[in-house]
PDB file of C-alpha atoms in Angstrom:
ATOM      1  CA  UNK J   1      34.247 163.301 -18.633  1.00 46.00           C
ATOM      2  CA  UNK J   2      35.464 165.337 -21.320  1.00 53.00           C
ATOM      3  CA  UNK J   3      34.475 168.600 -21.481  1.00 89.00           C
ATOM      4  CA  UNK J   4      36.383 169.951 -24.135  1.00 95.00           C
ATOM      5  CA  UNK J   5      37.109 168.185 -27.225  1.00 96.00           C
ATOM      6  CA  UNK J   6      39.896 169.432 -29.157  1.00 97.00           C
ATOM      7  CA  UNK J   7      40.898 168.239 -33.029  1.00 97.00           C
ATOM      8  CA  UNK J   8      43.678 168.155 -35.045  1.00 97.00           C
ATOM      9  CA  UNK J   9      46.000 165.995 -32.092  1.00 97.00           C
ATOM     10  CA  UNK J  10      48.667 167.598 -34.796  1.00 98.00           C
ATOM     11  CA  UNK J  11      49.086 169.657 -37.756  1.00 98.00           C
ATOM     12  CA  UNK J  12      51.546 170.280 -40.513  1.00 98.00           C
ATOM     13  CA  UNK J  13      51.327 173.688 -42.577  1.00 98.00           C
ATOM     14  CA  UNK J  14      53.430 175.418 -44.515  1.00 98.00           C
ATOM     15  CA  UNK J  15      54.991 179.326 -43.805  1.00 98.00           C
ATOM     16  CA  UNK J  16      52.830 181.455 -45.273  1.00 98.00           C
ATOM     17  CA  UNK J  17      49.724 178.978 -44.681  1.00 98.00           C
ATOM     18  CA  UNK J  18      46.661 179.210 -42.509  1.00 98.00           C
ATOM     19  CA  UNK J  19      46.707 176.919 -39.150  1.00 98.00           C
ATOM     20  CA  UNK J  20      43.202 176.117 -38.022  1.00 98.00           C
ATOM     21  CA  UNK J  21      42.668 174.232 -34.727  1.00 98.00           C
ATOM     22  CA  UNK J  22      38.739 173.368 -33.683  1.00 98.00           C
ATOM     23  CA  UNK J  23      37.315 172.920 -29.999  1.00 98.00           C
ATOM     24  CA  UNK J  24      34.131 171.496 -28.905  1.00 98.00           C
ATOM     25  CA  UNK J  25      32.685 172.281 -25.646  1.00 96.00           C
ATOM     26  CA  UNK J  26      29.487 170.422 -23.909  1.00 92.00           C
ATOM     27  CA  UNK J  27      28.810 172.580 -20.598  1.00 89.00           C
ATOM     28  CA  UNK J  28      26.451 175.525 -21.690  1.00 88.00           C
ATOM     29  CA  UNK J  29      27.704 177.005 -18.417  1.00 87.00           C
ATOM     30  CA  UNK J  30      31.029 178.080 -20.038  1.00 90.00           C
ATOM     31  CA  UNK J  31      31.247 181.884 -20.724  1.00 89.00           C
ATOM     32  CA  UNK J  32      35.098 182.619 -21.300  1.00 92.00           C
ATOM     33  CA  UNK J  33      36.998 180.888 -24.181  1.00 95.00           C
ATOM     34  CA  UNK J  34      40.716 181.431 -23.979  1.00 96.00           C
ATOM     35  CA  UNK J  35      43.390 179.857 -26.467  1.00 98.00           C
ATOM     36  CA  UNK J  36      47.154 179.148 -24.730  1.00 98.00           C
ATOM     37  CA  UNK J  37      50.208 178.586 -26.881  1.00 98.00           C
ATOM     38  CA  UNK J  38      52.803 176.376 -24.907  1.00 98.00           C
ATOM     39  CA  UNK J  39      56.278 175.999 -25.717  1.00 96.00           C
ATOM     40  CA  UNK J  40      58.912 172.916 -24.609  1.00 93.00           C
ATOM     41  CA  UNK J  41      59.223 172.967 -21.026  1.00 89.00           C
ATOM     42  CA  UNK J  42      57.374 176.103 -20.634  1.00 93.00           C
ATOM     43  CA  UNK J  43      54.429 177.340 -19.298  1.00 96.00           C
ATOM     44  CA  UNK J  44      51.144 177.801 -21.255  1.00 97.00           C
ATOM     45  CA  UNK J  45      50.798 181.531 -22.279  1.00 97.00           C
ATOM     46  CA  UNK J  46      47.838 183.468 -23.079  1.00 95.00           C
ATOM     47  CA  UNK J  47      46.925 183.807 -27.143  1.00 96.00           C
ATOM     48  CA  UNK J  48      43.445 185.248 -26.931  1.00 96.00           C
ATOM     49  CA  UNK J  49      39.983 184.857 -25.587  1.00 95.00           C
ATOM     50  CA  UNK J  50      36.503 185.166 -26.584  1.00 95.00           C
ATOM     51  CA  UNK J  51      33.352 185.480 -24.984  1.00 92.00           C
ATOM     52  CA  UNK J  52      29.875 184.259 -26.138  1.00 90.00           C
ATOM     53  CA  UNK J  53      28.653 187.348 -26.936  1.00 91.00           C
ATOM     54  CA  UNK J  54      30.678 187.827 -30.316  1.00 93.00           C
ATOM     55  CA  UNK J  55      31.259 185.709 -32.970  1.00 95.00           C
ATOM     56  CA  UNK J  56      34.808 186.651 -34.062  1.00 97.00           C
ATOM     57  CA  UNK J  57      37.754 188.438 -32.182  1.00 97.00           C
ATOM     58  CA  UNK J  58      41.434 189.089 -33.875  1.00 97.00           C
ATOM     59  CA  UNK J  59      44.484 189.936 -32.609  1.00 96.00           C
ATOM     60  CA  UNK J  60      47.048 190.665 -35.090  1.00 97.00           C
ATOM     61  CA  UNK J  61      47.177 186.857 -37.008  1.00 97.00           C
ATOM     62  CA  UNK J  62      45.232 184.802 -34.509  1.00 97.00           C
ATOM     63  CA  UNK J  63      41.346 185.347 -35.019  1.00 97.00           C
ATOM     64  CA  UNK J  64      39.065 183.287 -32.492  1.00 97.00           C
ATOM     65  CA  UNK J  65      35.610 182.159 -34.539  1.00 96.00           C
ATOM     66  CA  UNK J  66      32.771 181.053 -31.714  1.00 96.00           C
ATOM     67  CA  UNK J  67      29.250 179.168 -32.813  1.00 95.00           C
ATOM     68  CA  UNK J  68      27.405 179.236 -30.094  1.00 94.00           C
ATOM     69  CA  UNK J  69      24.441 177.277 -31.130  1.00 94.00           C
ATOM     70  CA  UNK J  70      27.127 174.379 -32.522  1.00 95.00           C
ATOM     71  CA  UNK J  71      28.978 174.887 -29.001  1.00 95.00           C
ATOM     72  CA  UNK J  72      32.187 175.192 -30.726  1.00 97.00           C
ATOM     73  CA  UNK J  73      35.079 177.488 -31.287  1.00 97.00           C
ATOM     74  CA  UNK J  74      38.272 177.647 -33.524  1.00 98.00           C
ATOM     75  CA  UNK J  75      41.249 179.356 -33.450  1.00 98.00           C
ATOM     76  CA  UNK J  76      43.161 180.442 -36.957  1.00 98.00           C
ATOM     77  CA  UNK J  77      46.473 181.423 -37.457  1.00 98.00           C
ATOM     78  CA  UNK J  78      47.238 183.376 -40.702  1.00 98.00           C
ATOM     79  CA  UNK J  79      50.797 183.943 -42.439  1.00 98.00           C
ATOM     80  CA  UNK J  80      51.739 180.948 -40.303  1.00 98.00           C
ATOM     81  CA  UNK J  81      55.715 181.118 -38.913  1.00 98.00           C
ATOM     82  CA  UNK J  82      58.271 178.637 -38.223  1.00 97.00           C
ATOM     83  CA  UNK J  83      57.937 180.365 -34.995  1.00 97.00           C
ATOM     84  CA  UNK J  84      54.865 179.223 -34.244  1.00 98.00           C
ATOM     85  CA  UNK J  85      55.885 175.914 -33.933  1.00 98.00           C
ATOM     86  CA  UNK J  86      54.351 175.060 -30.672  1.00 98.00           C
ATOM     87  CA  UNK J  87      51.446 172.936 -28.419  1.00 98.00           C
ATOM     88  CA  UNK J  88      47.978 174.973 -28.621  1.00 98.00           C
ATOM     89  CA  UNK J  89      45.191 174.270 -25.854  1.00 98.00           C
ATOM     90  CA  UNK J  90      41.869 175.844 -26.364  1.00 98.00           C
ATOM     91  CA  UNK J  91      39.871 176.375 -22.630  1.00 97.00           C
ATOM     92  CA  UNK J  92      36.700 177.159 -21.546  1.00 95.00           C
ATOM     93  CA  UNK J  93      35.423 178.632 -17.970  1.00 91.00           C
ATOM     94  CA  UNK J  94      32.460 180.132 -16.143  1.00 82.00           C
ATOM     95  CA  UNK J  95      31.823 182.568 -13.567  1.00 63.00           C
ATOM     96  CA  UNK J  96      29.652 180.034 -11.879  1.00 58.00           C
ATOM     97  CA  UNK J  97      31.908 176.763 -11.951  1.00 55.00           C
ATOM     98  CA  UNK J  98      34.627 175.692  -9.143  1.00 56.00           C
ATOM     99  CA  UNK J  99      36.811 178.683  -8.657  1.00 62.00           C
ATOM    100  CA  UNK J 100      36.470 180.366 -12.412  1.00 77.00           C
ATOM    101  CA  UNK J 101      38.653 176.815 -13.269  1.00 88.00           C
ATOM    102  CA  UNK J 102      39.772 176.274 -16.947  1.00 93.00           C
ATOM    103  CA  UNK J 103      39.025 172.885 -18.540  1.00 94.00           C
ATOM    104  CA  UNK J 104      41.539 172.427 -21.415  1.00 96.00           C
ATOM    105  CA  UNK J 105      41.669 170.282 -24.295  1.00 96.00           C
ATOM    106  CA  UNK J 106      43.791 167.958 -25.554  1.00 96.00           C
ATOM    107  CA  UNK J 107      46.041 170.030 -27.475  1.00 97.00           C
ATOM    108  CA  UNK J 108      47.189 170.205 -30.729  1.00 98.00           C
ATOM    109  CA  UNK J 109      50.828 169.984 -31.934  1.00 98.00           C
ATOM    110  CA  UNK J 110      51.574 172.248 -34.738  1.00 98.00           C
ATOM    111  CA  UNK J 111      54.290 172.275 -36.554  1.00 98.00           C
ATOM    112  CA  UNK J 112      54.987 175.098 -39.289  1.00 98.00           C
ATOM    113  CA  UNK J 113      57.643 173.982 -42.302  1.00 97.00           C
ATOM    114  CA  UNK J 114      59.805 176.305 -43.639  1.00 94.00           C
TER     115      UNK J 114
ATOM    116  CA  UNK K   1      56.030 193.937 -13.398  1.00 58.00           C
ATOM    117  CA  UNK K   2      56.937 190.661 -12.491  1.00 72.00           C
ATOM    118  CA  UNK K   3      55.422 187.681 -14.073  1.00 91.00           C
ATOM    119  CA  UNK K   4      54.316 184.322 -11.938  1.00 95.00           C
ATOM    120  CA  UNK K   5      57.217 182.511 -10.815  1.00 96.00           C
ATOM    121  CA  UNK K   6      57.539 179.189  -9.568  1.00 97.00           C
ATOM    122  CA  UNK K   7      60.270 177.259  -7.366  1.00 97.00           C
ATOM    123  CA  UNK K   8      62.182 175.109  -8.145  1.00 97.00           C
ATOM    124  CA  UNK K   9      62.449 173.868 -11.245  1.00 97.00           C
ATOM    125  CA  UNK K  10      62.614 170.504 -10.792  1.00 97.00           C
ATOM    126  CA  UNK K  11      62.127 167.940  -8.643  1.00 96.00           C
ATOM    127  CA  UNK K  12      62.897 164.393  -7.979  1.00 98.00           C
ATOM    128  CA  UNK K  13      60.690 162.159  -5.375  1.00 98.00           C
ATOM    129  CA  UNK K  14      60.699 158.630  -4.256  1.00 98.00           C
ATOM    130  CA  UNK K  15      57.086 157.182  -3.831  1.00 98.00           C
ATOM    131  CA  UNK K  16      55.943 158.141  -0.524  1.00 98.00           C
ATOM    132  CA  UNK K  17      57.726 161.035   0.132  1.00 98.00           C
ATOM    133  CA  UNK K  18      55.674 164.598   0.289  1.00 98.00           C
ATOM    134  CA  UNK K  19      56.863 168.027  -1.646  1.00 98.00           C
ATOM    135  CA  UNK K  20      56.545 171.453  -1.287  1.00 98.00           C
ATOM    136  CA  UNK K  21      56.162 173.548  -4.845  1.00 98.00           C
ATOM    137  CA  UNK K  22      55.790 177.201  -4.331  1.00 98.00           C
ATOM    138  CA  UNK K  23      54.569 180.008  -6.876  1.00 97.00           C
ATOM    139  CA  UNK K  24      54.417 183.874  -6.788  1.00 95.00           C
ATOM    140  CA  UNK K  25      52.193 185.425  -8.482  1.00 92.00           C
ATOM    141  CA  UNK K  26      51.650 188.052 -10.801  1.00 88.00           C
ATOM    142  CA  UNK K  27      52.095 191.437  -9.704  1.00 85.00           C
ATOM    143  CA  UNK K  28      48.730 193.091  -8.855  1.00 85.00           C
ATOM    144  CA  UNK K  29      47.231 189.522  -8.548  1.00 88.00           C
ATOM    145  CA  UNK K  30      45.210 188.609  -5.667  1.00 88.00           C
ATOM    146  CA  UNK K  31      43.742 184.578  -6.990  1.00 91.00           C
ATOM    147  CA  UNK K  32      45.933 181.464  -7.674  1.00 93.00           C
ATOM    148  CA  UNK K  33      45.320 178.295  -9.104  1.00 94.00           C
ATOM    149  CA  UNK K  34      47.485 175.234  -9.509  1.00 97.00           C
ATOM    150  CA  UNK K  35      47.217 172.630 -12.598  1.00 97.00           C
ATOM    151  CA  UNK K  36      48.731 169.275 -13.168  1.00 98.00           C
ATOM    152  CA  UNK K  37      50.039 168.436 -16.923  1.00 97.00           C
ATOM    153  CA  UNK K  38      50.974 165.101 -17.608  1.00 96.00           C
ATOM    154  CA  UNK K  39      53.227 164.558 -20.541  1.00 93.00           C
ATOM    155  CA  UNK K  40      51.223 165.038 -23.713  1.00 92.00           C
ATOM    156  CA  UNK K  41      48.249 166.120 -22.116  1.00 94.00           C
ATOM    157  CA  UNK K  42      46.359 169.616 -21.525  1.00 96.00           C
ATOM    158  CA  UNK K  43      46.655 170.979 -17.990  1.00 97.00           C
ATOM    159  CA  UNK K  44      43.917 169.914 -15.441  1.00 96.00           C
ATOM    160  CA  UNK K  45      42.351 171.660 -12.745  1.00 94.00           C
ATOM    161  CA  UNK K  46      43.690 171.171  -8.840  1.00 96.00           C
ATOM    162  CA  UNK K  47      42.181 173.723  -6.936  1.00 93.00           C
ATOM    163  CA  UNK K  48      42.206 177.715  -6.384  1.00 92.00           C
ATOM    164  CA  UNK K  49      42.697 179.884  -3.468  1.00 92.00           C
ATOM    165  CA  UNK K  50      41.298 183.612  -3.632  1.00 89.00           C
ATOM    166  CA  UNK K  51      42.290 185.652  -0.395  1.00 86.00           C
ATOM    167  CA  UNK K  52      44.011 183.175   1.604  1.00 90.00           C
ATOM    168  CA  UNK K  53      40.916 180.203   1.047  1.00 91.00           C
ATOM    169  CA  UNK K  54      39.865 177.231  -0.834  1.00 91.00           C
ATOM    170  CA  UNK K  55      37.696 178.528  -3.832  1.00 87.00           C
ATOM    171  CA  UNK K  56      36.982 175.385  -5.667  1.00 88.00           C
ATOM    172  CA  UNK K  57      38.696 171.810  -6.431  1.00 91.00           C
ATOM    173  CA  UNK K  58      38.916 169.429  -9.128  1.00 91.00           C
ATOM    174  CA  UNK K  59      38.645 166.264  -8.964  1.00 92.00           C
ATOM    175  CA  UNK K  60      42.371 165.595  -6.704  1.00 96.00           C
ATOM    176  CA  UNK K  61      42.265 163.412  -3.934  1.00 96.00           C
ATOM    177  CA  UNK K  62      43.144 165.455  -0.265  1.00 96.00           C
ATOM    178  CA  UNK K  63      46.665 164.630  -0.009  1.00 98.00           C
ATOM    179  CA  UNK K  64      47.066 167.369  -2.786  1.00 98.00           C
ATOM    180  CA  UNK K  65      46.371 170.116  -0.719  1.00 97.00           C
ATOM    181  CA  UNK K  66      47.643 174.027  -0.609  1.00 96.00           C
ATOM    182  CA  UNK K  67      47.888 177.472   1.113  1.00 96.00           C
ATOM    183  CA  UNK K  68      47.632 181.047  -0.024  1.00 95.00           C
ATOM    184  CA  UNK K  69      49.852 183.517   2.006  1.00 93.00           C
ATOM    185  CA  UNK K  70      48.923 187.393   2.849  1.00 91.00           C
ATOM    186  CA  UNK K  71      51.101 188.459   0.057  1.00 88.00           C
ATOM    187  CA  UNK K  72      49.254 186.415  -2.837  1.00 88.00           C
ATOM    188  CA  UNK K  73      51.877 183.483  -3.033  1.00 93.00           C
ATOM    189  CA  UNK K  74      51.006 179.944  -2.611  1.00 96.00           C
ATOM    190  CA  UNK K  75      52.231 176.430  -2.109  1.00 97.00           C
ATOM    191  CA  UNK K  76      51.354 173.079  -3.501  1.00 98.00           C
ATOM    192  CA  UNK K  77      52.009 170.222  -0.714  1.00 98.00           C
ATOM    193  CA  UNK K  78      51.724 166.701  -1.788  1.00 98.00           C
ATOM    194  CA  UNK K  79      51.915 164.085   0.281  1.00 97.00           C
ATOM    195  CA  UNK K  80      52.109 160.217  -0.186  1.00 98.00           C
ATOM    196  CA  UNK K  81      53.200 160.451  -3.826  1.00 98.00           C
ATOM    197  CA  UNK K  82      52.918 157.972  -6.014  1.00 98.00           C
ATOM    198  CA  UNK K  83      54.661 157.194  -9.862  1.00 97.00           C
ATOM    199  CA  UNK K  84      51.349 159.046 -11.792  1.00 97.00           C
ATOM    200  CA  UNK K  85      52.114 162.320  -9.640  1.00 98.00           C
ATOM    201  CA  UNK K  86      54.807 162.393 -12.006  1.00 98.00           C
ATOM    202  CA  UNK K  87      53.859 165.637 -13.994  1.00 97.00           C
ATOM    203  CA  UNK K  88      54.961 169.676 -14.769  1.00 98.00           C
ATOM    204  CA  UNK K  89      52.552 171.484 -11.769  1.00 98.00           C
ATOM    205  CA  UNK K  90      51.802 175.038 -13.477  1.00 98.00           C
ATOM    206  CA  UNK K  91      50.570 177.471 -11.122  1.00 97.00           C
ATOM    207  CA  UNK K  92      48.522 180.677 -12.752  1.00 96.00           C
ATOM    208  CA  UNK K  93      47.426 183.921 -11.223  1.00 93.00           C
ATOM    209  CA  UNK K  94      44.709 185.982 -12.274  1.00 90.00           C
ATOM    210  CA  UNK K  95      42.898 189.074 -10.798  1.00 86.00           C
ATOM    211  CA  UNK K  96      39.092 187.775  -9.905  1.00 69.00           C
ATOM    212  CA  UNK K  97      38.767 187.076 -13.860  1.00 68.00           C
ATOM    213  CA  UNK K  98      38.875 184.520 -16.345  1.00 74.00           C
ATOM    214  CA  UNK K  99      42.129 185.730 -17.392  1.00 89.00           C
ATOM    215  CA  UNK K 100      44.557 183.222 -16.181  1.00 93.00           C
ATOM    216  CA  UNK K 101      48.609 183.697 -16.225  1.00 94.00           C
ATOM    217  CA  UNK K 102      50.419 180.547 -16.133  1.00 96.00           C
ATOM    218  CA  UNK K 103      54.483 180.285 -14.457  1.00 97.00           C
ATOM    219  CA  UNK K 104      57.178 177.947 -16.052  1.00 97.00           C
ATOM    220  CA  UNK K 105      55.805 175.509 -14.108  1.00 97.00           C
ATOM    221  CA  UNK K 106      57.667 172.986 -11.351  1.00 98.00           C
ATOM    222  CA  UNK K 107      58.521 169.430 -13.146  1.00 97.00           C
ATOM    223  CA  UNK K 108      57.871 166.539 -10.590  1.00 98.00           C
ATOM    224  CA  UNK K 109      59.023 162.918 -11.039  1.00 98.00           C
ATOM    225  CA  UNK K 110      58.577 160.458  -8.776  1.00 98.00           C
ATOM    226  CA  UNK K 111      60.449 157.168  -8.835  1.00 97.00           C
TER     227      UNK K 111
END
C-alpha cells in the first residue's frame, strides 16, 4: 500500500519559474513532513520539513504549503535554477509508527531549462 | 562535524552470496536507519536500531538483518541475495527525531 502519493513523476520549468511538486498522504498518524532533494548517485538530502501544526514554512526559495483537512502537502520552488535540476521525494513520519520510519513518494524529476 | 558515511561504494554479488554494508553516522547521532532505493524509485523503509536494538522494521524479509555498535555505527548484512536486492542501500542517522540524515549510500548489484 501506498502511503504517499506523489505527482508530477517529472517537470519541466524554466529559470526564473516556479517548480511546484504535490504529495498526498492517507495515514492520519503522520506528524512530520520532510521534503529531500537527491542528486545522481547521491544520497537524499534534507530540503525542509513541516509539521501539522502550521500551514506554511519557507526557507529561503523552497516554501512547504500543508492542508491538513485535504491530507496533502506541496513543496514550491521560486526563482527556479539550472541547479536545481534534481529528483525530489516528499516523506511523511510519526512519533508513533515503526521506529519514527519515513515513507517516501515516488519522486519527481525536475528539470530546470536555462 | 562529520556527516554519515557509508562503505564501500559499490558492490558486486552473485545470487546467493551474503554482504556486509557498513555506515557511520552523524556526529552527535545516537539512531540509524537503513533504506533500500531501487532505480527510479523513492527510498523504502528496512529497519532502525536506536542504542544498539531493533526499533522497528518494514516490511523486509529476515535475511536482511543488522547491528548497531557502542559507538553509533551500524551494518547491513544480507544474506541469500537474489537479482531484486539489486539497489543503492542509504543509511540515515538522526538524533531521537524525525530529522533524518541520509549517507551517499552503498550501490549493490547482484548478478
Amino acid at each position: 500500500q501506498q502511503q504517499v502519493k506523489q505527482s508530477p513523476q517529472s517537470l519541466i520549468v524554466q529559470k526564473g519559474g516556479i517548480s511546484i511538486i504535490n504529495c498526498a498522504y492517507e495515514n492520519t498518524a503522520f506528524d512530520y513532513f520532510p521534503w529531500y532533494q537527491q542528486f545522481p548517485g547521491k544520497g537524499p538530502a534534507l530540503l525542509i520539513a513541516i509539521r501539522p501544526d502550521v500551514s506554511e514554512k519557507k526557507e529561503g526559495r523552497f516554501t512547504i504549503s500543508f492542508n491538513k483537512s485535504a491530507k496533502q502537502f506541496s513543496l514550491h520552488i521560486m526563482d527556479s535554477q539550472p541547479g536545481d535540476s534534481a529528483t525530489y521525494f516528499c516523506a511523511a513520519s510519526g512519533l508513533h509508527n515503526a521506529g519514527n520510519m519515513l515513507t517516501f513518494g515516488g519522486g519527481t524529476r525536475l528539470m530546470v531549462k536555462p | 562535524e562529520t556527516g554519515v558515511t557509508q562503505s564501500p561504494t559499490h558492490l558486486i554479488k552473485t545470487r546467493g552470496q551474503q554482504v556486509t554494508l557498513r555506515c557511520s553516522s552523524q556526529s552527535g547521532h545516537n539512531t540509524v536507519s537503513w533504506y533500500q532505493q531501487a532505480l527510479g524509485q523513492g527510498p523504502q523503509f528496512i529497519f532502525q536500531y536506536y542504542r544498539e536494538e531493533e526499533n522497528g522494521r518494514g516490511n523486509f524479509p529476515p535475511r536482511f538483518s543488522g547491528l548497531q555498535f557502542p559507538n553509533y555505527s551500524s551494518e547491513l548484512n544480507v544474506n541469500a541475495l537474489e537479482l531484486d536486492d539489486s539497489a543503492l542501500y542509504l543509511c540515515a542517522s538522526s538524533f531521537t527525531g524525525n530529522e533524518q540524515f541520509f549517507g551517499p549510500g552503498t550501490r549493490l548489484t547482484v548478478l
